[in-house]
Amino acid sequence: MSTLPPELQTELAQQVAAADHPREQVINIMYVLQKHYGYMSDEAVEEAAALLDMTPLEVEELATFYDFIYREAVGKFVIHVCDGVVCWMFHEGSVFDYLCEKLGVCAGGVSADGMFTVLPSACLGFCDHAPAMLINGVFYGHLNPEKIDAILEKLRREYCDLVICR
Amino acid sequence: MGEQVLLLNRQPDRPLSLEEYRQSGGYEALMAAVGKRTPEELRQLVLASGLRGRGGAGFPAGKKWSFIGKGHPRYLIPNTDEMEPGTFKDRVLVNVNPHLVLEGIILSAYAISAAKGIFFIRPSYEMDAELIERELGVAREAGFLGENILGSDFSFDLVVHRSAGRYICGEASAQVNAIMGRRPHPNKEVHMTDAGLWGKPTIVNNVETLACVPAILRKGPDWFKGLARSKDGAGTKLFCVSGRVNRPGCYEMPMGTPFNEILDEAGGMSPGSELKAFLPGGASTSFMPPKFSQVQMDFEPLKETGNRLGTGAIMVFDQNTCLVGATLNLLDYFTRESCGFCTPCREGLPFIRDLLLRLEHGEGKEEFIPMLKQMAHHMFKAYCAFAPGAASPVLGLLHHFEAEIREHISQRQCPFKGK
């Protein structure tokens, strides 16, 4: 039995029905479910499979493949730290280490306040502003410890809609 | 800087509007083409222009189009996955002039009689995906997109496909699998031009390639060829320059501009930095030492040096940067991004990475050098172009900077640590 709110269930079913090929909607559906559940939970995998007439295994194959689909619980803000070679050149990985230390987490963990998850990410395409990171769809560049502190403070204080890539 | 074709009228802080684009001849090529010229004529003009794919492989665009199969519907996939490290030209292009990109897509769709386009974009570019979606609506409203474009019998519509990441999705056949909701492994068993998306004829082109098409049609193939500075080159190229330079950024310059002139355009080396090496076209190309500073940045001249133009993403390294460390970073990336489908790539890349890691940590041995060479050459036996690309910086390191590897071995530590 679906645990989705009926309106969301209907909306997603309509989205699938409107597609030429239902399966082309799988990433979009995963994004919506991820937003609803906070991450792509086991329940979300089952829901996606039922909506798209796929097996849960087929959904799992995709959910575990893509780095912007989170198969484990994440914080409210997912910090994608660029580990491309240009960012590395400027900071030798320390943006990542600094964030982990500051937030008391390892890669993929959730900070104690439930706010942040830090993930290493493939070159974000922001090399002209290296070192860079991406948080819920927004780029931050030319990073240094002071700037990172200010960004984290701002995110803690100010309301921000949970984007998770959409 | 030379004539600006793709970044003409670039504004520092905002994209050009439809009106602004039209003031400089925007959508004139489309109006002159649909219903007036045949798709075959368009294909011939683009073929004659010498336009080569800007996504990395450099395949002639007109030739790719000529392979389009007979079936319908046909699909055009503008590729904005842009996950090659160091590359951000497509992000800049879309943000400078979204309608130039759209006109290029629509004209190219006409040339191959495509009914539908799927704009494939990476998740880090969500803001750009939203921009394109908004401008799609504007173009549709103006009659440039949708049913019976400009009153002709040509109908074409474009939707945005949001990806969820992973480098391999930039490979054409993997991208098609991704759109179909399958695990995005490359597929070399079928020709995309015959049986691509949903088994129908499909063309995947990089968006920079497509954005060249309006100007080619408006000003002619000879004019386009004349833009280049290299003998057999054509057009301009978006070069993204990053690393130890004063003004990192995306610069449009003639195809075939020598590397040192592009470096000058980017403000030269940063204070205190001297040029030690550069990657000419993303992480899948090979390190080049300063003796190649005069090399013309184009497909053929770089091929003659044993390297590739790739995406034209130039990454500049200085004397204080450890190239063993840099190569290790690149191999960390490729190892993680390997889709795992074929053995050489899945098993070979972690092997190379491990050798580099031990070298960087001062645990390297003399015999690692021939092992690295052998393993890098094995990568050319992989299923797709991913692993050979990953081997390129390793081969460059071995070829031009073997002395630096030996220093790591003899000093039993990275010679750059603590500098």
Coordinates of C-alpha atoms in Angstrom, one line a residue:
Chain A
M1 CA 0.0 0.0 0.0
S2 CA 1.3 3.4 -0.9
T3 CA 2.2 5.7 1.9
L4 CA 2.3 8.8 -0.3
P5 CA -0.3 11.5 0.2
P6 CA -3.1 10.9 -2.3
E7 CA -2.6 14.2 -4.1
L8 CA 1.1 13.5 -4.7
Q9 CA 0.2 9.9 -5.7
T10 CA -2.2 11.3 -8.3
E11 CA 0.2 14.0 -9.5
L12 CA 2.9 11.4 -10.1
A13 CA 0.6 8.9 -11.7
Q14 CA -0.5 11.7 -14.1
Q15 CA 3.1 12.6 -14.9
V16 CA 3.8 9.1 -15.8
A17 CA 0.7 8.7 -17.9
A18 CA 1.4 11.9 -19.8
A19 CA 4.9 10.6 -20.9
D20 CA 5.4 9.0 -24.3
H21 CA 7.3 6.3 -22.6
P22 CA 6.7 6.0 -18.8
R23 CA 10.2 4.9 -18.1
E24 CA 11.7 8.2 -19.4
Q25 CA 10.2 9.8 -16.2
V26 CA 12.2 7.6 -13.8
I27 CA 14.7 10.3 -12.8
N28 CA 12.0 13.0 -12.4
I29 CA 10.0 10.6 -10.3
M30 CA 13.0 9.8 -8.1
Y31 CA 13.7 13.5 -7.6
V32 CA 10.1 14.1 -6.4
L33 CA 10.1 11.1 -4.1
Q34 CA 13.6 12.0 -2.8
K35 CA 12.2 15.5 -2.0
H36 CA 9.2 14.0 -0.3
Y37 CA 11.0 11.4 1.8
G38 CA 14.2 13.5 2.3
Y39 CA 16.2 10.8 0.4
M40 CA 15.6 7.8 -1.8
S41 CA 14.5 5.4 0.9
D42 CA 13.5 1.8 0.4
E43 CA 9.9 2.9 0.5
A44 CA 10.7 5.5 -2.2
V45 CA 12.3 2.8 -4.4
E46 CA 9.1 0.6 -4.0
E47 CA 6.9 3.6 -4.8
A48 CA 8.9 4.5 -7.9
A49 CA 8.8 0.9 -9.2
A50 CA 5.0 0.7 -8.7
L51 CA 4.4 4.0 -10.5
L52 CA 6.6 3.2 -13.4
D53 CA 5.8 -0.5 -13.8
M54 CA 9.4 -1.4 -13.1
T55 CA 10.8 -3.9 -10.7
P56 CA 12.3 -2.4 -7.5
L57 CA 15.6 -3.9 -8.6
E58 CA 15.5 -1.9 -11.9
V59 CA 14.9 1.3 -9.9
E60 CA 17.6 0.3 -7.5
E61 CA 20.1 -0.1 -10.4
L62 CA 19.5 3.6 -11.2
A63 CA 19.1 4.9 -7.7
T64 CA 22.6 3.6 -6.8
F65 CA 24.1 4.7 -10.0
Y66 CA 23.5 8.5 -9.9
D67 CA 25.3 10.7 -7.5
F68 CA 22.5 13.2 -7.1
I69 CA 20.1 10.5 -6.0
Y70 CA 20.7 9.9 -2.3
R71 CA 20.1 6.3 -1.3
E72 CA 20.8 7.0 2.4
A73 CA 19.5 9.7 4.7
V74 CA 21.0 13.2 4.1
G75 CA 20.9 16.5 5.9
K76 CA 18.7 19.3 4.9
F77 CA 21.5 20.7 2.8
V78 CA 23.7 18.4 0.8
I79 CA 27.0 20.0 0.2
H80 CA 28.6 18.8 -3.1
V81 CA 32.3 19.7 -2.8
C82 CA 34.1 19.8 -6.1
D83 CA 37.0 17.5 -6.2
G84 CA 38.0 18.3 -9.8
V85 CA 41.7 18.8 -10.4
V86 CA 41.5 22.6 -10.6
C87 CA 39.8 22.9 -7.2
W88 CA 42.3 20.4 -5.9
M89 CA 45.1 22.6 -7.2
F90 CA 43.8 25.6 -5.2
H91 CA 43.0 23.8 -2.0
E92 CA 44.4 20.3 -2.1
G93 CA 41.2 18.8 -0.9
S94 CA 41.0 20.9 2.2
V95 CA 37.6 22.4 1.5
F96 CA 36.3 18.9 1.9
D97 CA 38.3 18.2 5.0
Y98 CA 37.5 21.6 6.5
L99 CA 33.8 21.1 6.1
C100 CA 33.9 17.5 7.5
E101 CA 35.9 18.7 10.5
K102 CA 33.7 21.8 11.0
L103 CA 30.5 19.8 10.8
G104 CA 31.8 16.7 12.6
V105 CA 30.9 14.4 9.8
C106 CA 32.6 11.9 7.4
A107 CA 31.6 11.8 3.7
G108 CA 27.9 11.1 3.4
G109 CA 27.2 11.4 7.1
V110 CA 24.6 13.8 8.6
S111 CA 25.6 16.5 11.0
A112 CA 24.3 16.2 14.6
D113 CA 21.7 19.0 14.0
G114 CA 20.4 17.2 10.9
M115 CA 21.3 20.2 8.7
F116 CA 24.2 19.1 6.5
T117 CA 25.7 16.3 4.5
V118 CA 29.1 16.6 2.8
L119 CA 29.8 14.7 -0.4
P120 CA 32.8 14.8 -2.8
S121 CA 31.6 15.5 -6.3
A122 CA 32.8 15.3 -9.8
C123 CA 34.1 18.5 -11.3
L124 CA 31.1 20.9 -11.0
G125 CA 32.0 23.1 -14.0
F126 CA 32.8 26.1 -11.9
C127 CA 36.6 25.9 -12.4
D128 CA 36.8 29.7 -13.1
H129 CA 35.8 30.1 -9.4
A130 CA 37.9 27.4 -7.9
P131 CA 37.7 26.0 -5.3
A132 CA 33.9 25.6 -5.5
M133 CA 31.0 23.8 -4.0
L134 CA 27.3 23.4 -4.8
I135 CA 24.6 23.4 -2.2
N136 CA 21.0 22.6 -3.2
G137 CA 21.5 23.9 -6.7
V138 CA 23.5 27.1 -5.7
F139 CA 27.2 27.5 -6.6
Y140 CA 29.7 29.0 -4.1
G141 CA 33.2 29.7 -5.4
H142 CA 36.6 31.1 -4.4
L143 CA 36.2 29.3 -1.1
N144 CA 38.3 29.8 2.0
P145 CA 37.6 28.9 5.7
E146 CA 36.1 32.3 6.5
K147 CA 33.8 32.2 3.5
I148 CA 32.7 28.7 4.3
D149 CA 31.8 29.6 7.9
A150 CA 29.7 32.5 6.7
I151 CA 27.9 30.3 4.2
L152 CA 27.1 27.7 6.8
E153 CA 25.9 30.3 9.2
K154 CA 23.6 31.9 6.6
L155 CA 22.1 28.5 5.7
R156 CA 21.5 27.7 9.4
R157 CA 19.7 31.0 9.9
E158 CA 17.7 31.7 6.8
Y159 CA 14.9 29.6 5.4
C160 CA 15.7 28.0 2.1
D161 CA 13.4 25.7 0.2
L162 CA 14.8 22.2 0.0
V163 CA 15.8 22.0 -3.7
I164 CA 17.6 18.6 -3.9
C165 CA 18.4 19.3 -7.5
R166 CA 14.9 20.4 -8.5
Chain B
M1 CA 40.3 38.2 -29.3
G2 CA 39.0 37.9 -32.8
E3 CA 35.5 37.8 -34.2
Q4 CA 32.8 36.8 -31.6
V5 CA 30.3 34.4 -33.1
L6 CA 29.0 32.4 -30.1
L7 CA 29.6 34.9 -27.3
L8 CA 28.6 38.0 -29.4
N9 CA 27.2 40.8 -27.2
R10 CA 28.0 38.9 -24.1
Q11 CA 26.7 40.7 -21.0
P12 CA 28.6 40.3 -17.7
D13 CA 25.6 39.4 -15.5
R14 CA 22.7 38.2 -17.6
P15 CA 21.7 36.2 -20.6
L16 CA 20.6 38.0 -23.8
S17 CA 16.9 38.2 -24.5
L18 CA 15.1 37.1 -27.6
E19 CA 14.8 40.7 -28.8
E20 CA 18.5 41.4 -28.3
Y21 CA 19.4 38.2 -30.1
R22 CA 17.1 39.1 -33.0
Q23 CA 18.7 42.6 -33.3
S24 CA 22.0 40.9 -34.3
G25 CA 20.4 38.6 -36.8
G26 CA 19.0 36.0 -34.5
Y27 CA 16.5 33.5 -36.0
E28 CA 17.1 35.0 -39.5
A29 CA 18.8 31.7 -40.5
L30 CA 15.8 29.8 -39.3
M31 CA 13.4 32.0 -41.2
A32 CA 15.5 31.6 -44.4
A33 CA 15.7 27.9 -43.9
V34 CA 12.3 26.3 -43.0
G35 CA 10.1 25.7 -46.0
K36 CA 12.7 27.4 -48.2
R37 CA 15.8 25.2 -48.1
T38 CA 15.7 21.4 -48.0
P39 CA 17.2 19.6 -45.0
E40 CA 19.7 18.1 -47.5
E41 CA 20.9 21.6 -48.4
L42 CA 21.4 22.4 -44.8
R43 CA 23.4 19.2 -44.2
Q44 CA 25.6 20.0 -47.3
L45 CA 26.3 23.5 -46.0
V46 CA 27.3 22.3 -42.6
L47 CA 29.4 19.6 -44.1
A48 CA 31.1 22.1 -46.3
S49 CA 31.7 24.4 -43.4
G50 CA 34.1 21.9 -41.8
L51 CA 32.3 22.1 -38.4
R52 CA 33.6 19.4 -36.1
G53 CA 32.0 18.3 -32.9
R54 CA 32.9 20.4 -29.9
G55 CA 32.1 17.8 -27.2
G56 CA 35.5 16.1 -27.4
A57 CA 35.6 13.7 -30.3
G58 CA 35.8 16.2 -33.1
F59 CA 33.7 14.2 -35.6
P60 CA 32.5 16.3 -38.5
A61 CA 28.9 17.4 -37.7
G62 CA 27.6 17.3 -41.3
K63 CA 29.0 13.8 -41.8
K64 CA 27.3 12.6 -38.6
W65 CA 24.0 14.0 -39.8
S66 CA 24.4 12.3 -43.2
F67 CA 24.3 8.9 -41.5
I68 CA 20.8 9.6 -40.1
G69 CA 18.6 6.5 -40.7
K70 CA 15.3 6.4 -42.7
G71 CA 12.9 5.8 -39.8
H72 CA 10.7 8.2 -38.0
P73 CA 10.3 9.9 -35.5
R74 CA 13.9 11.0 -35.3
Y75 CA 15.4 12.5 -32.3
L76 CA 18.0 15.2 -31.7
I77 CA 19.8 15.3 -28.3
P78 CA 21.6 18.5 -27.5
N79 CA 24.3 17.3 -25.0
T80 CA 24.9 19.7 -22.1
D81 CA 26.1 17.0 -19.7
E82 CA 29.5 18.7 -19.7
M83 CA 31.2 16.7 -17.0
E84 CA 34.7 16.7 -18.4
P85 CA 36.8 18.2 -15.6
G86 CA 37.9 21.7 -16.4
T87 CA 35.1 22.3 -18.8
F88 CA 32.4 24.9 -18.3
K89 CA 32.0 26.4 -21.8
D90 CA 28.4 25.0 -22.3
R91 CA 27.3 26.6 -19.0
V92 CA 28.7 29.9 -20.2
L93 CA 27.3 29.6 -23.7
V94 CA 23.8 28.8 -22.5
N95 CA 24.0 31.7 -20.0
V96 CA 25.2 34.2 -22.6
N97 CA 22.8 33.5 -25.4
P98 CA 20.2 30.8 -24.8
H99 CA 18.4 31.7 -28.0
L100 CA 21.5 31.1 -30.2
V101 CA 21.6 27.7 -28.7
L102 CA 17.9 27.2 -29.3
E103 CA 18.1 28.4 -32.9
G104 CA 21.1 26.1 -33.5
I105 CA 19.1 23.2 -32.1
I106 CA 16.0 23.9 -34.2
L107 CA 18.0 24.3 -37.5
S108 CA 19.9 21.1 -36.8
A109 CA 16.6 19.3 -36.1
Y110 CA 15.3 20.6 -39.5
A111 CA 18.5 19.3 -41.2
I112 CA 17.9 15.8 -39.9
S113 CA 14.0 16.0 -39.9
A114 CA 13.8 15.4 -36.2
A115 CA 10.4 15.6 -34.5
K116 CA 11.6 15.9 -31.0
G117 CA 14.6 17.1 -29.1
I118 CA 15.8 16.2 -25.6
F119 CA 18.0 18.8 -24.0
F120 CA 20.2 16.7 -21.8
I121 CA 21.6 18.6 -18.8
R122 CA 23.6 17.7 -15.7
P123 CA 22.1 18.3 -12.2
S124 CA 24.7 20.8 -11.2
Y125 CA 23.4 23.1 -14.0
E126 CA 19.8 23.2 -12.5
M127 CA 19.7 27.0 -12.8
D128 CA 20.7 26.7 -16.5
A129 CA 18.0 24.0 -17.0
E130 CA 15.4 26.5 -15.6
L131 CA 16.8 29.2 -17.9
I132 CA 16.5 27.0 -21.0
E133 CA 13.0 25.9 -20.0
R134 CA 11.9 29.5 -19.6
E135 CA 13.4 30.6 -23.0
L136 CA 11.9 27.5 -24.7
G137 CA 8.5 29.0 -23.8
V138 CA 9.5 32.4 -25.3
A139 CA 10.7 30.7 -28.5
R140 CA 7.5 28.7 -28.7
E141 CA 5.4 31.8 -28.2
A142 CA 7.3 33.5 -31.0
G143 CA 6.5 30.6 -33.4
F144 CA 10.1 29.3 -33.6
L145 CA 9.3 26.0 -31.9
G146 CA 6.4 23.6 -31.8
E147 CA 3.8 22.8 -34.4
N148 CA 4.2 24.2 -37.9
I149 CA 7.2 26.3 -37.2
L150 CA 6.9 29.8 -38.9
G151 CA 3.9 28.5 -40.8
S152 CA 5.8 25.7 -42.5
D153 CA 5.0 22.0 -42.3
F154 CA 8.0 21.4 -40.1
S155 CA 7.1 20.6 -36.4
F156 CA 9.7 20.2 -33.7
D157 CA 9.6 20.4 -30.0
L158 CA 12.2 20.4 -27.3
V159 CA 12.0 19.2 -23.7
V160 CA 14.6 19.4 -21.0
H161 CA 15.9 16.1 -19.5
R162 CA 17.4 16.5 -16.1
S163 CA 20.1 14.0 -15.4
A164 CA 21.2 12.9 -12.0
G165 CA 24.9 13.0 -12.5
R166 CA 27.8 10.7 -13.5
Y167 CA 30.4 11.4 -16.2
I168 CA 29.6 8.4 -18.5
C169 CA 26.2 10.0 -19.3
G170 CA 28.1 12.4 -21.6
E171 CA 28.8 9.4 -23.9
A172 CA 26.2 9.4 -26.7
S173 CA 24.9 5.8 -26.3
A174 CA 25.0 6.0 -22.5
Q175 CA 23.1 9.2 -22.7
V176 CA 20.4 7.6 -24.8
N177 CA 20.1 4.7 -22.2
A178 CA 19.9 7.3 -19.4
I179 CA 17.0 9.1 -21.1
M180 CA 15.2 5.7 -21.6
G181 CA 15.4 5.1 -17.9
R182 CA 18.0 2.4 -18.2
R183 CA 21.3 2.1 -16.4
P184 CA 23.6 4.4 -18.5
H185 CA 26.1 2.0 -19.9
P186 CA 27.6 2.8 -23.3
N187 CA 26.1 0.6 -26.1
K188 CA 28.3 0.0 -29.1
E189 CA 26.1 -2.8 -30.5
V190 CA 23.8 -0.4 -32.4
H191 CA 24.3 2.8 -34.4
M192 CA 22.6 5.7 -32.7
T193 CA 21.8 7.1 -36.2
D194 CA 19.7 4.1 -37.0
A195 CA 18.5 2.7 -33.7
G196 CA 19.1 5.2 -30.9
L197 CA 16.5 6.6 -28.6
W198 CA 13.5 4.2 -28.4
G199 CA 15.0 2.4 -31.3
K200 CA 14.7 5.4 -33.7
P201 CA 17.3 7.4 -35.6
T202 CA 19.0 9.7 -33.1
I203 CA 21.7 12.3 -33.3
V204 CA 23.6 13.5 -30.2
N205 CA 25.5 16.7 -30.6
N206 CA 27.3 19.0 -28.1
V207 CA 25.4 22.3 -27.7
E208 CA 28.5 24.3 -28.8
T209 CA 28.5 22.4 -32.0
L210 CA 24.8 23.2 -32.6
A211 CA 25.3 26.8 -31.7
C212 CA 27.7 27.3 -34.7
V213 CA 24.9 26.3 -37.2
P214 CA 22.9 29.6 -37.4
A215 CA 26.0 31.6 -38.3
I216 CA 27.2 29.0 -40.8
L217 CA 23.8 29.2 -42.6
R218 CA 23.6 33.0 -42.5
K219 CA 27.2 33.8 -43.6
G220 CA 28.2 30.7 -45.5
P221 CA 30.6 27.8 -45.0
D222 CA 33.6 29.7 -46.5
W223 CA 33.2 32.5 -44.0
F224 CA 33.1 29.9 -41.2
K225 CA 36.2 28.2 -42.4
G226 CA 38.0 31.6 -42.7
L227 CA 37.4 32.2 -39.0
A228 CA 40.0 29.6 -38.1
R229 CA 43.8 30.2 -37.9
S230 CA 44.8 26.6 -38.5
K231 CA 45.2 25.2 -42.0
D232 CA 42.2 22.8 -42.1
G233 CA 40.4 24.3 -39.1
A234 CA 36.9 25.9 -39.1
G235 CA 35.1 28.4 -36.9
T236 CA 35.8 29.8 -33.5
K237 CA 36.2 27.7 -30.3
L238 CA 35.2 28.3 -26.7
F239 CA 38.3 27.8 -24.6
C240 CA 37.8 27.6 -20.9
V241 CA 41.0 28.5 -19.1
S242 CA 41.5 27.6 -15.4
G243 CA 44.2 26.9 -13.0
R244 CA 47.2 29.2 -12.3
V245 CA 46.2 32.1 -14.5
N246 CA 45.2 35.7 -13.7
R247 CA 41.8 35.7 -15.3
P248 CA 40.3 32.2 -15.5
G249 CA 37.3 32.1 -17.7
C250 CA 35.7 31.2 -21.0
Y251 CA 37.1 32.9 -24.1
E252 CA 35.9 32.6 -27.7
M253 CA 38.9 32.7 -30.0
P254 CA 39.6 31.4 -33.6
M255 CA 40.1 27.7 -33.8
G256 CA 43.8 27.0 -34.1
T257 CA 44.9 30.0 -31.9
P258 CA 48.2 29.1 -30.4
F259 CA 48.1 28.1 -26.7
N260 CA 50.3 31.0 -25.5
E261 CA 47.9 33.6 -27.0
I262 CA 45.0 32.0 -25.2
L263 CA 47.1 32.1 -22.0
D264 CA 47.7 35.8 -22.6
E265 CA 44.0 36.4 -23.2
A266 CA 43.4 34.8 -19.7
G267 CA 45.8 37.4 -18.2
G268 CA 48.9 35.2 -18.3
M269 CA 50.3 33.2 -15.4
S270 CA 49.3 34.2 -11.8
P271 CA 51.9 36.2 -9.9
G272 CA 54.7 33.9 -8.8
S273 CA 53.6 31.1 -11.1
E274 CA 55.6 29.8 -14.0
L275 CA 54.1 27.5 -16.6
K276 CA 55.0 23.9 -15.9
A277 CA 52.3 22.0 -17.8
F278 CA 48.9 22.3 -19.3
L279 CA 46.1 19.9 -20.1
P280 CA 44.8 21.2 -23.5
G281 CA 41.2 19.8 -23.4
G282 CA 40.0 18.4 -20.2
A283 CA 41.0 15.5 -18.0
S284 CA 41.0 13.0 -20.9
T285 CA 43.9 14.7 -22.6
S286 CA 47.6 14.5 -21.9
F287 CA 49.9 16.9 -20.0
M288 CA 52.0 19.2 -22.2
P289 CA 55.1 20.9 -21.0
P290 CA 56.0 24.5 -22.0
K291 CA 57.8 23.5 -25.2
F292 CA 54.4 23.1 -26.7
S293 CA 53.3 26.7 -25.9
Q294 CA 53.1 27.5 -29.6
V295 CA 50.8 24.6 -30.4
Q296 CA 47.8 25.6 -32.4
M297 CA 44.7 24.7 -30.4
D298 CA 42.8 22.7 -33.0
F299 CA 42.0 19.0 -33.6
E300 CA 44.7 18.2 -36.2
P301 CA 47.7 20.2 -34.8
L302 CA 47.1 18.6 -31.4
K303 CA 46.8 15.2 -33.0
E304 CA 50.2 15.7 -34.6
T305 CA 51.7 16.1 -31.2
G306 CA 50.0 12.9 -30.1
N307 CA 47.4 14.7 -28.0
R308 CA 43.8 15.8 -28.4
L309 CA 41.9 19.0 -28.4
G310 CA 39.1 17.4 -26.4
T311 CA 36.7 20.0 -25.1
G312 CA 39.2 22.9 -25.3
A313 CA 39.2 23.1 -21.5
I314 CA 42.8 24.3 -20.8
M315 CA 44.0 23.7 -17.2
V316 CA 47.2 25.4 -16.3
F317 CA 49.7 24.0 -13.8
D318 CA 52.6 25.8 -12.2
Q319 CA 56.0 24.9 -10.8
N320 CA 54.6 24.4 -7.3
T321 CA 52.0 21.8 -8.3
C322 CA 52.9 18.2 -8.0
L323 CA 51.9 16.4 -11.3
V324 CA 51.9 13.0 -9.6
G325 CA 49.3 14.4 -7.2
A326 CA 47.4 16.0 -10.0
T327 CA 47.3 12.7 -12.0
L328 CA 46.2 10.9 -8.8
N329 CA 43.4 13.3 -8.4
L330 CA 42.3 12.7 -12.1
L331 CA 42.5 8.9 -11.6
D332 CA 40.5 9.2 -8.4
Y333 CA 37.9 10.9 -10.5
F334 CA 38.0 8.3 -13.4
T335 CA 38.0 5.4 -11.0
R336 CA 34.9 6.6 -9.2
E337 CA 33.1 7.6 -12.4
S338 CA 33.8 4.3 -14.3
C339 CA 30.4 2.7 -15.0
G340 CA 32.0 -0.7 -14.2
F341 CA 30.6 -2.3 -17.3
C342 CA 33.9 -3.6 -18.9
T343 CA 36.9 -5.2 -17.2
P344 CA 39.8 -3.0 -18.3
C345 CA 38.2 0.1 -17.1
R346 CA 36.7 -1.3 -13.9
E347 CA 39.8 -3.2 -12.8
G348 CA 42.6 -1.3 -14.5
L349 CA 41.8 2.3 -13.4
P350 CA 41.9 1.4 -9.6
F351 CA 45.2 -0.5 -10.3
I352 CA 46.7 2.7 -11.9
R353 CA 45.3 4.8 -9.1
D354 CA 46.8 2.6 -6.5
L355 CA 50.3 2.8 -8.0
L356 CA 50.0 6.6 -8.2
L357 CA 48.8 6.8 -4.6
R358 CA 51.8 4.8 -3.4
L359 CA 54.1 7.0 -5.4
E360 CA 52.6 10.1 -4.0
H361 CA 53.0 8.7 -0.4
G362 CA 56.6 7.9 -0.9
E363 CA 56.0 4.1 -1.2
G364 CA 56.8 4.0 -4.9
K365 CA 59.3 1.6 -6.5
E366 CA 61.2 1.8 -9.8
E367 CA 59.2 -1.1 -11.2
F368 CA 56.0 1.0 -10.9
I369 CA 57.0 3.0 -14.0
P370 CA 56.9 0.2 -16.5
M371 CA 53.8 -1.1 -14.7
L372 CA 52.0 2.2 -15.1
K373 CA 53.0 2.2 -18.8
Q374 CA 51.7 -1.2 -19.4
M375 CA 48.4 -0.7 -17.5
A376 CA 47.8 2.7 -19.3
H377 CA 48.2 0.9 -22.6
H378 CA 45.7 -1.8 -21.5
M379 CA 43.1 0.9 -21.2
F380 CA 42.9 1.1 -24.9
K381 CA 41.3 -2.3 -24.9
A382 CA 38.2 -1.0 -23.0
Y383 CA 34.7 -1.0 -24.4
C384 CA 34.3 2.8 -24.9
A385 CA 36.5 5.9 -25.0
F386 CA 36.3 6.5 -21.2
A387 CA 39.3 4.4 -20.2
P388 CA 41.6 5.6 -23.0
G389 CA 40.7 9.1 -22.0
A390 CA 41.6 8.3 -18.4
A391 CA 44.9 6.9 -19.5
S392 CA 45.9 10.1 -21.4
P393 CA 47.1 12.2 -18.4
V394 CA 49.0 9.1 -17.1
L395 CA 50.8 8.7 -20.4
G396 CA 51.5 12.4 -20.5
L397 CA 53.0 12.2 -17.0
L398 CA 55.1 9.2 -17.9
H399 CA 56.2 10.8 -21.2
H400 CA 57.1 14.3 -20.1
F401 CA 57.5 14.2 -16.3
E402 CA 59.2 10.8 -15.6
A403 CA 61.9 12.7 -13.7
E404 CA 59.2 14.0 -11.3
I405 CA 58.0 10.4 -10.7
R406 CA 61.6 9.3 -10.0
E407 CA 62.0 12.1 -7.5
H408 CA 59.0 10.7 -5.6
I409 CA 60.7 7.3 -5.6
S410 CA 64.3 8.5 -4.7
Q411 CA 63.2 10.9 -2.0
R412 CA 60.6 8.5 -0.6
Q413 CA 58.1 11.3 -0.3
C414 CA 56.3 13.9 -2.5
P415 CA 59.0 16.5 -3.2
F416 CA 56.3 19.2 -3.2
K417 CA 55.0 18.5 0.3
G418 CA 55.8 21.4 2.7
K419 CA 56.7 23.7 -0.1

